mmCIF file of C-alpha atoms in Angstrom:
data_model
loop_
_atom_site.group_PDB
_atom_site.id
_atom_site.type_symbol
_atom_site.label_atom_id
_atom_site.label_comp_id
_atom_site.label_asym_id
_atom_site.label_seq_id
_atom_site.Cartn_x
_atom_site.Cartn_y
_atom_site.Cartn_z
ATOM 1 C CA UNK A 64 23.116 29.422 21.739
ATOM 2 C CA UNK A 65 22.995 25.721 22.396
ATOM 3 C CA UNK A 66 22.231 23.431 19.485
ATOM 4 C CA UNK A 67 21.944 19.796 18.209
ATOM 5 C CA UNK A 68 24.840 17.562 17.696
ATOM 6 C CA UNK A 69 26.591 18.236 14.227
ATOM 7 C CA UNK A 70 25.779 14.837 13.204
ATOM 8 C CA UNK A 71 24.338 11.483 13.950
ATOM 9 C CA UNK A 72 26.586 8.668 14.780
ATOM 10 C CA UNK A 73 27.721 7.128 11.464
ATOM 11 C CA UNK A 74 26.352 3.828 12.409
ATOM 12 C CA UNK A 75 22.754 5.300 12.550
ATOM 13 C CA UNK A 76 23.019 6.812 9.179
ATOM 14 C CA UNK A 77 21.864 5.219 5.821
ATOM 15 C CA UNK A 78 23.432 7.085 2.815
ATOM 16 C CA UNK A 79 21.948 7.391 -0.640
ATOM 17 C CA UNK A 80 23.611 9.436 -3.504
ATOM 18 C CA UNK A 81 20.226 10.439 -5.130
ATOM 19 C CA UNK A 82 17.815 13.216 -4.286
ATOM 20 C CA UNK A 83 15.325 12.670 -1.517
ATOM 21 C CA UNK A 84 12.500 12.997 -4.222
ATOM 22 C CA UNK A 85 13.617 9.876 -5.828
ATOM 23 C CA UNK A 86 12.464 7.553 -3.109
ATOM 24 C CA UNK A 87 9.250 7.019 -1.022
ATOM 25 C CA UNK A 88 9.665 6.138 2.583
ATOM 26 C CA UNK A 89 7.398 3.842 4.413
ATOM 27 C CA UNK A 90 7.517 2.632 8.244
ATOM 28 C CA UNK A 91 7.409 -0.955 8.961
ATOM 29 C CA UNK A 92 6.881 -2.699 12.203
ATOM 30 C CA UNK A 93 10.513 -2.516 13.079
ATOM 31 C CA UNK A 94 12.099 0.070 10.749
ATOM 32 C CA UNK A 95 11.571 1.688 7.436
ATOM 33 C CA UNK A 96 11.859 0.780 3.705
ATOM 34 C CA UNK A 97 12.907 2.985 0.946
ATOM 35 C CA UNK A 98 11.583 2.418 -2.593
ATOM 36 C CA UNK A 99 13.489 3.968 -5.494
ATOM 37 C CA UNK A 100 10.771 5.258 -7.766
ATOM 38 C CA UNK A 101 12.897 4.806 -10.888
ATOM 39 C CA UNK A 102 14.116 1.411 -10.372
ATOM 40 C CA UNK A 103 11.834 -1.618 -10.397
ATOM 41 C CA UNK A 104 12.417 -3.702 -7.340
ATOM 42 C CA UNK A 105 14.560 -1.060 -5.730
ATOM 43 C CA UNK A 106 13.442 -1.513 -2.264
ATOM 44 C CA UNK A 107 16.101 -1.036 0.682
ATOM 45 C CA UNK A 108 14.967 -2.228 4.347
ATOM 46 C CA UNK A 109 16.853 -0.060 6.895
ATOM 47 C CA UNK A 110 18.082 -1.784 10.089
ATOM 48 C CA UNK A 111 16.224 -0.770 13.030
ATOM 49 C CA UNK A 112 19.450 1.185 14.229
ATOM 50 C CA UNK A 113 19.368 3.497 10.986
ATOM 51 C CA UNK A 114 17.325 6.561 12.437
ATOM 52 C CA UNK A 115 18.530 8.885 9.766
ATOM 53 C CA UNK A 116 18.671 8.873 5.876
ATOM 54 C CA UNK A 117 21.119 10.959 4.090
ATOM 55 C CA UNK A 118 20.374 11.995 0.520
ATOM 56 C CA UNK A 119 22.084 14.356 -1.885
ATOM 57 C CA UNK A 120 19.763 17.391 -0.896
ATOM 58 C CA UNK A 121 18.366 16.406 2.426
ATOM 59 C CA UNK A 122 18.690 14.269 5.495
ATOM 60 C CA UNK A 123 15.609 12.730 6.961
ATOM 61 C CA UNK A 124 15.327 12.321 10.770
ATOM 62 C CA UNK A 125 13.030 9.272 11.167
ATOM 63 C CA UNK A 126 12.574 9.409 14.910
ATOM 64 C CA UNK A 127 11.094 13.125 14.964
ATOM 65 C CA UNK A 128 7.407 12.144 14.397
ATOM 66 C CA UNK A 129 7.516 9.892 17.546
ATOM 67 C CA UNK A 130 9.530 12.645 19.527
ATOM 68 C CA UNK A 131 6.941 15.185 18.437
ATOM 69 C CA UNK A 132 4.377 13.264 20.493
ATOM 70 C CA UNK A 133 6.284 13.299 23.691
ATOM 71 C CA UNK A 134 5.195 16.980 24.228
ATOM 72 C CA UNK A 135 1.803 18.608 23.965
ATOM 73 C CA UNK A 136 0.580 19.922 20.439
ATOM 74 C CA UNK A 137 0.561 23.605 21.842
ATOM 75 C CA UNK A 138 4.137 23.351 23.063
ATOM 76 C CA UNK A 139 5.216 21.775 19.722
ATOM 77 C CA UNK A 140 3.508 24.740 17.958
ATOM 78 C CA UNK A 141 4.978 27.175 20.059
ATOM 79 C CA UNK A 142 8.484 25.944 19.262
ATOM 80 C CA UNK A 143 7.564 26.136 15.530
ATOM 81 C CA UNK A 144 6.348 29.784 16.120
ATOM 82 C CA UNK A 145 9.696 30.881 17.301
ATOM 83 C CA UNK A 146 11.364 29.637 13.921
ATOM 84 C CA UNK A 147 8.854 31.744 12.252
ATOM 85 C CA UNK A 148 9.098 34.902 14.281
ATOM 86 C CA UNK A 149 12.841 34.978 14.686
ATOM 87 C CA UNK A 150 14.000 33.534 11.132
ATOM 88 C CA UNK A 151 10.572 33.507 9.294
ATOM 89 C CA UNK A 152 11.469 29.933 7.928
ATOM 90 C CA UNK A 153 10.373 26.481 8.742
ATOM 91 C CA UNK A 154 12.083 24.519 11.271
ATOM 92 C CA UNK A 155 14.638 21.822 10.304
ATOM 93 C CA UNK A 156 13.753 18.362 11.943
ATOM 94 C CA UNK A 157 17.080 17.950 13.806
ATOM 95 C CA UNK A 158 16.912 21.409 15.353
ATOM 96 C CA UNK A 159 13.149 20.744 16.441
ATOM 97 C CA UNK A 160 14.208 17.568 18.034
ATOM 98 C CA UNK A 161 16.715 19.381 19.970
ATOM 99 C CA UNK A 162 14.243 22.236 21.256
ATOM 100 C CA UNK A 163 11.807 19.460 22.194
ATOM 101 C CA UNK A 164 14.444 17.721 24.310
ATOM 102 C CA UNK A 165 15.244 21.220 25.990
ATOM 103 C CA UNK A 166 11.485 21.593 26.642
ATOM 104 C CA UNK A 167 11.232 18.213 28.200
ATOM 105 C CA UNK A 168 14.271 18.927 30.179
ATOM 106 C CA UNK A 169 12.581 22.072 31.668
ATOM 107 C CA UNK A 170 13.716 24.971 29.618
ATOM 108 C CA UNK A 171 11.235 27.673 29.914
ATOM 109 C CA UNK A 172 9.480 29.251 27.006
ATOM 110 C CA UNK A 173 10.974 32.776 27.619
ATOM 111 C CA UNK A 174 14.413 31.165 28.135
ATOM 112 C CA UNK A 175 13.968 29.375 24.654
ATOM 113 C CA UNK A 176 12.943 32.413 23.097
ATOM 114 C CA UNK A 177 15.883 34.303 24.209
ATOM 115 C CA UNK A 178 17.978 31.691 22.900
ATOM 116 C CA UNK A 179 16.478 31.998 19.454
ATOM 117 C CA UNK A 180 17.012 35.706 19.596
ATOM 118 C CA UNK A 181 20.905 35.085 20.148
ATOM 119 C CA UNK A 182 20.982 32.794 17.189
ATOM 120 C CA UNK A 183 18.957 35.279 15.195
ATOM 121 C CA UNK A 184 21.657 37.810 15.736
ATOM 122 C CA UNK A 185 24.497 35.499 14.905
ATOM 123 C CA UNK A 186 22.887 35.134 11.261
ATOM 124 C CA UNK A 187 21.875 38.728 11.182
ATOM 125 C CA UNK A 188 22.657 39.165 7.522
ATOM 126 C CA UNK A 189 19.704 36.614 6.954
ATOM 127 C CA UNK A 190 17.323 37.629 9.646
ATOM 128 C CA UNK A 191 17.629 41.210 9.991
ATOM 129 C CA UNK A 192 18.198 41.030 13.703
ATOM 130 C CA UNK A 193 21.095 42.730 15.224
ATOM 131 C CA UNK A 194 22.125 43.425 18.676
ATOM 132 C CA UNK A 195 22.680 47.181 17.840
ATOM 133 C CA UNK A 196 19.272 47.793 16.099
ATOM 134 C CA UNK A 197 16.791 49.960 18.025
ATOM 135 C CA UNK A 198 13.794 48.537 19.774
ATOM 136 C CA UNK A 199 11.328 50.243 17.292
ATOM 137 C CA UNK A 200 13.342 48.518 14.322
ATOM 138 C CA UNK A 201 12.972 45.332 16.349
ATOM 139 C CA UNK A 202 9.287 45.449 16.435
ATOM 140 C CA UNK A 203 9.288 46.129 12.709
ATOM 141 C CA UNK A 204 11.081 43.009 12.048
ATOM 142 C CA UNK A 205 8.594 41.149 14.187
ATOM 143 C CA UNK A 206 5.618 42.522 12.394
ATOM 144 C CA UNK A 207 6.897 41.338 9.084
ATOM 145 C CA UNK A 208 7.863 37.872 10.356
ATOM 146 C CA UNK A 209 4.827 37.082 12.643
ATOM 147 C CA UNK A 210 2.000 39.370 11.226
ATOM 148 C CA UNK A 211 2.998 39.505 7.621
ATOM 149 C CA UNK A 212 2.968 43.205 7.648
ATOM 150 C CA UNK A 213 5.573 45.599 6.084
ATOM 151 C CA UNK A 214 4.125 48.427 7.774
ATOM 152 C CA UNK A 215 3.749 49.029 11.447
ATOM 153 C CA UNK A 216 0.759 51.127 12.861
ATOM 154 C CA UNK A 217 2.095 54.010 14.815
ATOM 155 C CA UNK A 218 0.181 53.008 18.084
ATOM 156 C CA UNK A 219 1.350 49.379 17.805
ATOM 157 C CA UNK A 220 4.916 50.585 17.430
ATOM 158 C CA UNK A 221 4.830 52.823 20.278
ATOM 159 C CA UNK A 222 3.204 50.420 22.550
ATOM 160 C CA UNK A 223 5.578 47.489 22.049
ATOM 161 C CA UNK A 224 8.696 49.828 22.132
ATOM 162 C CA UNK A 225 7.608 50.971 25.455
ATOM 163 C CA UNK A 226 7.413 47.390 26.623
ATOM 164 C CA UNK A 227 10.858 46.622 25.653
ATOM 165 C CA UNK A 228 12.107 49.872 27.428
ATOM 166 C CA UNK A 229 10.477 49.055 30.830
ATOM 167 C CA UNK A 230 12.750 48.006 33.525
ATOM 168 C CA UNK A 231 12.947 44.327 34.169
ATOM 169 C CA UNK A 232 10.460 43.045 36.652
ATOM 170 C CA UNK A 233 7.990 45.941 36.168
ATOM 171 C CA UNK A 234 4.463 45.169 34.905
ATOM 172 C CA UNK A 235 4.348 44.809 30.913
ATOM 173 C CA UNK A 236 8.087 44.812 30.628
ATOM 174 C CA UNK A 237 9.273 42.653 27.806
ATOM 175 C CA UNK A 238 12.728 41.353 26.626
ATOM 176 C CA UNK A 239 13.330 41.016 22.902
ATOM 177 C CA UNK A 240 13.062 37.226 23.314
ATOM 178 C CA UNK A 241 9.647 37.433 25.289
ATOM 179 C CA UNK A 242 8.190 39.998 23.196
ATOM 180 C CA UNK A 243 8.104 37.616 20.190
ATOM 181 C CA UNK A 244 6.012 35.264 22.105
ATOM 182 C CA UNK A 245 3.643 38.069 23.338
ATOM 183 C CA UNK A 246 2.942 39.139 19.754
ATOM 184 C CA UNK A 247 2.556 35.746 18.566
ATOM 185 C CA UNK A 248 -0.159 35.282 21.006
ATOM 186 C CA UNK A 249 -1.886 38.693 19.919
ATOM 187 C CA UNK A 250 -1.854 37.295 16.445
ATOM 188 C CA UNK A 251 -3.705 34.301 17.284
ATOM 189 C CA UNK A 252 -6.300 36.416 19.045
ATOM 190 C CA UNK A 253 -7.235 37.800 15.649
ATOM 191 C CA UNK A 254 -8.697 34.499 14.545
ATOM 192 C CA UNK A 255 -12.069 35.105 12.945
ATOM 193 C CA UNK A 256 -11.838 38.977 12.963
ATOM 194 C CA UNK A 257 -13.256 40.329 9.714
ATOM 195 C CA UNK A 258 -10.194 42.968 9.453
ATOM 196 C CA UNK A 259 -7.249 41.092 10.870
ATOM 197 C CA UNK A 260 -8.355 37.397 10.946
ATOM 198 C CA UNK A 261 -5.727 36.909 7.913
ATOM 199 C CA UNK A 262 -2.980 37.576 10.301
ATOM 200 C CA UNK A 263 -3.947 34.452 12.487
ATOM 201 C CA UNK A 264 -4.643 32.408 9.322
ATOM 202 C CA UNK A 265 -1.247 33.298 7.878
ATOM 203 C CA UNK A 266 0.480 32.221 11.072
ATOM 204 C CA UNK A 267 -1.468 28.900 11.368
ATOM 205 C CA UNK A 268 -0.465 28.044 7.820
ATOM 206 C CA UNK A 269 3.113 28.770 8.377
ATOM 207 C CA UNK A 270 2.941 26.458 11.515
ATOM 208 C CA UNK A 271 1.252 23.749 9.268
ATOM 209 C CA UNK A 272 3.810 23.933 6.625
ATOM 210 C CA UNK A 273 6.646 23.880 9.288
ATOM 211 C CA UNK A 274 5.047 20.892 10.741
ATOM 212 C CA UNK A 275 4.741 19.286 7.440
ATOM 213 C CA UNK A 276 8.360 19.883 6.689
ATOM 214 C CA UNK A 277 10.015 18.972 10.037
ATOM 215 C CA UNK A 278 7.778 16.564 11.590
ATOM 216 C CA UNK A 279 5.715 14.875 8.919
ATOM 217 C CA UNK A 280 8.463 14.638 6.485
ATOM 218 C CA UNK A 281 11.634 14.860 9.035
ATOM 219 C CA UNK A 282 13.444 17.116 6.646
ATOM 220 C CA UNK A 283 16.863 18.905 7.306
ATOM 221 C CA UNK A 284 18.839 20.751 4.607
ATOM 222 C CA UNK A 285 22.447 20.050 4.774
ATOM 223 C CA UNK A 286 23.840 23.223 5.989
ATOM 224 C CA UNK A 287 22.937 26.040 8.328
ATOM 225 C CA UNK A 288 22.808 28.230 5.611
ATOM 226 C CA UNK A 289 20.614 26.171 3.212
ATOM 227 C CA UNK A 290 18.304 25.655 6.253
ATOM 228 C CA UNK A 291 17.865 29.420 6.874
ATOM 229 C CA UNK A 292 17.605 30.493 3.305
ATOM 230 C CA UNK A 293 15.657 27.827 1.719
ATOM 231 C CA UNK A 294 13.486 27.609 5.041
ATOM 232 C CA UNK A 295 12.610 31.219 4.501
ATOM 233 C CA UNK A 296 11.761 30.955 0.807
ATOM 234 C CA UNK A 297 9.413 28.248 1.978
ATOM 235 C CA UNK A 298 7.817 30.333 4.599
ATOM 236 C CA UNK A 299 7.447 33.306 2.226
ATOM 237 C CA UNK A 300 5.504 31.035 -0.139
ATOM 238 C CA UNK A 301 2.632 30.745 2.537
ATOM 239 C CA UNK A 302 -0.442 32.818 2.207
ATOM 240 C CA UNK A 303 -3.366 33.094 4.588
ATOM 241 C CA UNK A 304 -5.479 30.963 2.002
ATOM 242 C CA UNK A 305 -2.889 28.506 0.686
ATOM 243 C CA UNK A 306 -0.030 26.172 1.840
ATOM 244 C CA UNK A 307 0.301 24.286 -1.503
ATOM 245 C CA UNK A 308 2.774 26.593 -3.044
ATOM 246 C CA UNK A 309 4.966 26.285 -0.131
ATOM 247 C CA UNK A 310 4.978 22.573 0.043
ATOM 248 C CA UNK A 311 5.728 22.402 -3.719
ATOM 249 C CA UNK A 312 8.671 24.810 -2.983
ATOM 250 C CA UNK A 313 10.040 22.110 -0.653
ATOM 251 C CA UNK A 314 10.255 19.782 -3.638
ATOM 252 C CA UNK A 315 9.639 16.441 -1.930
ATOM 253 C CA UNK A 316 6.563 14.605 -3.003
ATOM 254 C CA UNK A 317 5.885 11.681 -0.644
ATOM 255 C CA UNK A 318 2.237 12.499 0.533
ATOM 256 C CA UNK A 319 1.617 9.256 2.176
ATOM 257 C CA UNK A 320 4.702 9.568 4.441
ATOM 258 C CA UNK A 321 3.818 10.979 8.074
ATOM 259 C CA UNK A 322 6.453 10.172 10.752
ATOM 260 C CA UNK A 323 3.915 10.750 13.449
ATOM 261 C CA UNK A 324 2.167 7.640 12.368
ATOM 262 C CA UNK A 325 3.019 4.831 14.898
ATOM 263 C CA UNK A 326 4.768 1.705 13.477
ATOM 264 C CA UNK A 327 2.145 -0.944 12.332
ATOM 265 C CA UNK A 328 1.759 -3.833 14.570
ATOM 266 C CA UNK A 329 4.208 -6.637 13.446
ATOM 267 C CA UNK A 330 2.936 -9.462 11.517
ATOM 268 C CA UNK A 331 4.155 -12.662 10.952
ATOM 269 C CA UNK A 332 3.441 -15.135 8.051
ATOM 270 C CA UNK A 333 3.645 -18.839 9.030
ATOM 271 C CA UNK A 334 3.710 -21.032 5.938
ATOM 272 C CA UNK A 335 2.377 -24.634 6.652
ATOM 273 C CA UNK A 336 1.845 -27.729 4.767
ATOM 274 C CA UNK A 337 -1.802 -26.919 4.576
ATOM 275 C CA UNK A 338 -1.575 -23.140 3.713
ATOM 276 C CA UNK A 339 -0.345 -19.560 5.081
ATOM 277 C CA UNK A 340 -1.383 -18.309 8.451
ATOM 278 C CA UNK A 341 -0.760 -14.493 8.953
ATOM 279 C CA UNK A 342 -0.725 -13.628 12.692
ATOM 280 C CA UNK A 343 -0.801 -9.968 13.924
ATOM 281 C CA UNK A 344 1.052 -9.430 17.245
ATOM 282 C CA UNK A 345 0.202 -7.109 20.022
ATOM 283 C CA UNK A 346 3.306 -5.700 21.619
ATOM 284 C CA UNK A 347 1.599 -2.797 23.150
ATOM 285 C CA UNK A 348 -0.245 -5.260 25.410
ATOM 286 C CA UNK A 349 1.995 -8.070 25.430
ATOM 287 C CA UNK A 350 5.529 -6.768 24.977
ATOM 288 C CA UNK A 351 7.602 -9.575 26.578
ATOM 289 C CA UNK A 352 5.682 -12.531 24.795
ATOM 290 C CA UNK A 353 5.807 -10.702 21.551
ATOM 291 C CA UNK A 354 9.412 -9.992 21.721
ATOM 292 C CA UNK A 355 9.975 -13.582 22.579
ATOM 293 C CA UNK A 356 7.932 -14.911 19.574
ATOM 294 C CA UNK A 357 9.675 -12.553 17.173
ATOM 295 C CA UNK A 358 13.107 -13.651 18.480
ATOM 296 C CA UNK A 359 12.323 -17.277 17.346
ATOM 297 C CA UNK A 360 10.933 -16.043 14.194
ATOM 298 C CA UNK A 361 13.964 -13.635 13.329
ATOM 299 C CA UNK A 362 16.351 -16.612 13.705
ATOM 300 C CA UNK A 363 14.319 -18.974 11.577
ATOM 301 C CA UNK A 364 13.433 -21.360 14.388
ATOM 302 C CA UNK A 365 9.949 -22.401 13.593
ATOM 303 C CA UNK A 366 11.100 -23.715 10.169
ATOM 304 C CA UNK A 367 10.784 -27.545 9.966
ATOM 305 C CA UNK A 368 8.655 -27.575 13.075
ATOM 306 C CA UNK A 369 5.172 -29.120 13.325
ATOM 307 C CA UNK A 370 1.980 -28.731 14.775
ATOM 308 C CA UNK A 371 2.173 -31.635 17.464
ATOM 309 C CA UNK A 372 -0.994 -31.393 19.318
ATOM 310 C CA UNK A 373 -4.551 -30.719 17.632
ATOM 311 C CA UNK A 374 -7.885 -30.837 19.282
ATOM 312 C CA UNK A 375 -10.778 -29.895 17.097
ATOM 313 C CA UNK A 376 -12.950 -28.243 19.770
ATOM 314 C CA UNK A 377 -9.974 -26.520 21.630
ATOM 315 C CA UNK A 378 -6.788 -25.503 19.908
ATOM 316 C CA UNK A 379 -3.884 -26.366 17.663
ATOM 317 C CA UNK A 380 -0.495 -26.287 19.352
ATOM 318 C CA UNK A 381 3.146 -26.384 17.648
ATOM 319 C CA UNK A 382 6.428 -24.669 17.539
ATOM 320 C CA UNK A 383 8.330 -26.971 19.659
ATOM 321 C CA UNK A 384 8.818 -30.291 17.852
ATOM 322 C CA UNK A 385 10.657 -31.558 14.737
ATOM 323 C CA UNK A 386 8.641 -33.923 12.519
ATOM 324 C CA UNK A 387 10.000 -36.935 14.430
ATOM 325 C CA UNK A 388 8.797 -35.460 17.494
ATOM 326 C CA UNK A 389 12.004 -34.528 18.782
ATOM 327 C CA UNK A 390 11.961 -31.448 21.245
ATOM 328 C CA UNK A 391 14.122 -28.698 19.935
ATOM 329 C CA UNK A 392 16.440 -26.656 22.217
ATOM 330 C CA UNK A 393 15.088 -23.231 23.069
ATOM 331 C CA UNK A 394 15.919 -19.930 24.580
ATOM 332 C CA UNK A 395 15.392 -19.526 28.326
ATOM 333 C CA UNK A 396 11.694 -19.408 29.443
ATOM 334 C CA UNK A 397 9.831 -16.021 29.910
ATOM 335 C CA UNK A 398 7.777 -14.313 32.317
ATOM 336 C CA UNK A 399 4.096 -14.926 32.061
ATOM 337 C CA UNK A 400 2.156 -12.031 30.678
ATOM 338 C CA UNK A 401 -1.435 -12.236 31.530
ATOM 339 C CA UNK A 402 -4.156 -9.732 32.679
ATOM 340 C CA UNK A 403 -3.626 -7.380 29.861
ATOM 341 C CA UNK A 404 -6.910 -7.175 28.404
ATOM 342 C CA UNK A 405 -6.053 -9.972 25.721
ATOM 343 C CA UNK A 406 -8.416 -12.973 25.879
ATOM 344 C CA UNK A 407 -8.074 -16.541 24.733
ATOM 345 C CA UNK A 408 -10.908 -16.145 22.114
ATOM 346 C CA UNK A 409 -11.183 -17.927 18.593
ATOM 347 C CA UNK A 410 -8.398 -16.950 16.391
ATOM 348 C CA UNK A 411 -5.873 -15.536 19.089
ATOM 349 C CA UNK A 412 -2.447 -17.053 19.685
ATOM 350 C CA UNK A 413 -1.082 -17.647 23.030
ATOM 351 C CA UNK A 414 2.025 -19.276 24.566
ATOM 352 C CA UNK A 415 2.080 -22.713 25.604
ATOM 353 C CA UNK A 416 3.738 -23.754 28.859
ATOM 354 C CA UNK A 417 4.033 -26.369 31.745
ATOM 355 C CA UNK A 418 2.222 -26.011 35.150
ATOM 356 C CA UNK A 419 5.045 -23.670 36.012
ATOM 357 C CA UNK A 420 3.933 -20.151 35.349
ATOM 358 C CA UNK A 421 7.065 -18.760 33.859
ATOM 359 C CA UNK A 422 7.837 -21.662 31.709
ATOM 360 C CA UNK A 423 6.892 -20.467 28.231
ATOM 361 C CA UNK A 424 9.464 -20.751 25.419
ATOM 362 C CA UNK A 425 8.983 -21.419 21.898
ATOM 363 C CA UNK A 426 5.544 -23.518 21.824
ATOM 364 C CA UNK A 427 2.338 -21.530 20.911
ATOM 365 C CA UNK A 428 -1.236 -22.543 20.310
ATOM 366 C CA UNK A 429 -3.959 -20.840 18.307
ATOM 367 C CA UNK A 430 -7.579 -20.836 19.750
ATOM 368 C CA UNK A 431 -10.233 -22.524 17.440
ATOM 369 C CA UNK A 432 -12.961 -21.712 19.632
ATOM 370 C CA UNK A 433 -13.490 -19.241 22.410
ATOM 371 C CA UNK A 434 -11.301 -20.589 25.568
ATOM 372 C CA UNK A 435 -11.856 -17.670 27.923
ATOM 373 C CA UNK A 436 -11.126 -20.134 30.994
ATOM 374 C CA UNK A 437 -7.669 -20.035 29.930
ATOM 375 C CA UNK A 438 -7.378 -16.466 30.949
ATOM 376 C CA UNK A 439 -7.357 -17.395 34.558
ATOM 377 C CA UNK A 440 -7.076 -21.272 34.777
ATOM 378 C CA UNK A 441 -3.895 -22.153 36.415
ATOM 379 C CA UNK A 442 -2.504 -18.844 36.448
ATOM 380 C CA UNK A 443 -3.594 -17.980 32.951
ATOM 381 C CA UNK A 444 -2.135 -18.404 29.340
ATOM 382 C CA UNK A 445 -0.612 -15.353 27.714
ATOM 383 C CA UNK A 446 -2.408 -14.203 24.678
ATOM 384 C CA UNK A 447 0.032 -12.147 22.394
ATOM 385 C CA UNK A 448 -1.679 -11.835 19.184
ATOM 386 C CA UNK A 449 -4.385 -12.890 16.694
ATOM 387 C CA UNK A 450 -4.690 -14.559 13.201
ATOM 388 C CA UNK A 451 -5.619 -11.892 10.649
ATOM 389 C CA UNK A 452 -5.623 -14.169 7.540
ATOM 390 C CA UNK A 453 -5.763 -17.840 7.136
ATOM 391 C CA UNK A 454 -8.379 -18.887 9.642
ATOM 392 C CA UNK A 455 -9.497 -21.383 6.825
ATOM 393 C CA UNK A 456 -6.139 -23.003 7.348
ATOM 394 C CA UNK A 457 -6.319 -23.067 10.999
ATOM 395 C CA UNK A 458 -9.776 -24.790 10.574
ATOM 396 C CA UNK A 459 -8.284 -27.278 8.394
ATOM 397 C CA UNK A 460 -5.548 -28.299 10.506
ATOM 398 C CA UNK A 461 -8.041 -28.647 13.376
ATOM 399 C CA UNK A 462 -9.880 -31.195 11.393
ATOM 400 C CA UNK A 463 -7.119 -33.585 10.753
ATOM 401 C CA UNK A 464 -7.405 -37.093 12.258
ATOM 402 C CA UNK A 465 -5.002 -37.481 15.307
ATOM 403 C CA UNK A 466 -3.901 -40.451 17.350
ATOM 404 C CA UNK A 467 -1.235 -41.148 20.157
ATOM 405 C CA UNK A 468 2.587 -41.488 19.410
ATOM 406 C CA UNK A 469 4.563 -42.639 22.201
ATOM 407 C CA UNK A 470 3.916 -40.573 25.134
ATOM 408 C CA UNK A 471 2.260 -37.824 23.062
ATOM 409 C CA UNK A 472 -1.554 -37.589 22.568
ATOM 410 C CA UNK A 473 -3.503 -35.796 19.782
ATOM 411 C CA UNK A 474 -0.700 -35.896 17.328
ATOM 412 C CA UNK A 475 -1.795 -35.487 13.528
ATOM 413 C CA UNK A 476 -1.680 -38.734 11.844
ATOM 414 C CA UNK A 477 -0.383 -37.050 8.828
ATOM 415 C CA UNK A 478 2.240 -34.304 9.863
ATOM 416 C CA UNK A 479 1.128 -30.834 9.592
ATOM 417 C CA UNK A 480 4.598 -28.966 9.170
ATOM 418 C CA UNK A 481 5.552 -25.405 9.767
ATOM 419 C CA UNK A 482 7.522 -24.740 6.684
ATOM 420 C CA UNK A 483 8.622 -21.282 7.823
ATOM 421 C CA UNK A 484 7.576 -18.330 9.860
ATOM 422 C CA UNK A 485 8.894 -14.759 8.646
ATOM 423 C CA UNK A 486 7.925 -11.166 9.633
ATOM 424 C CA UNK A 487 5.392 -10.067 6.915
ATOM 425 C CA UNK A 488 6.076 -6.229 7.707
#
């Protein structure tokens, strides 16, 4: 059976010697933070390259939430169902990630089921599946894992055993791998049935707990044996009406973590001599411009710069000059990014440039009124975010007296300094 790599590259792993439950994990705009619940101020910010966290009892795959959204919900559930059917356990995040990749690469559900059966045989002492077991005994194990039934009705046993014994390619023929999927589908059909509806409820609850364990929390035990034995114990705690006992059995209490939640939009706090301005960027609609701005932020470029151009009924512009009006050296200019649904309305931030379209570097401006004509004028000006806090500061800046200094017009008489610009999240 194919499987995931034994371990992630060392450079991508952040290692902690304490148990997982000692920490809460929070997603930021660019990475994750871990807060030690028992240590005041014990916050660790991971590097963007660190995508696995190793604890003393679990590892956490920080990428599984995003990866789970690259396939349909029904396909994801069908993979989790294979773990339930063949092992009667919750999936581990790394294994689930591997099978997601296989699905995206074109592996059929039947082929995947046959791979799971091959693995179940390898761990026969834990799964009760063997290559030598009779078809009837195989069906009995499926009933226990999928349907939660220790007893098999005679008609059902005869029907499914006959399906396994039919020649391949004939109508109704099943392999041991595909029969699992067929019976899972049958179980779902019981939903709402007054007599057997609990079967579908039990399966749905096992899927919910499997999703919580592997996708929402991104958990992996530290060995295959632990993954199977502990995963089976968790699944065994699920009932048709309750999943809380199973979640308690996991032993990780971090209810606010859901790795499926998208990273928050990056925010930058710009400290000025007149107060703080918090800007939220929109990398989804302006990826080039947002990345460019953050590049300057991350190297501390905007410290000791000024707002050098202020027009009270238009905008405030800064980010390119020192207090003595010396223009700072910049990175190469970027491509103009317009027509992306973002408009130059009050409170938005956009890149300043020359008459050359692809000439923006570090200078930006904040619109103090609606300037929608800038969306198209001269080729357009690229909006990449908006002020989410501190518009009162922006309005104070727009009201400062200005004059001409040398060749520069609309320069504040009293310098409006940018003290720093740093990521807020």
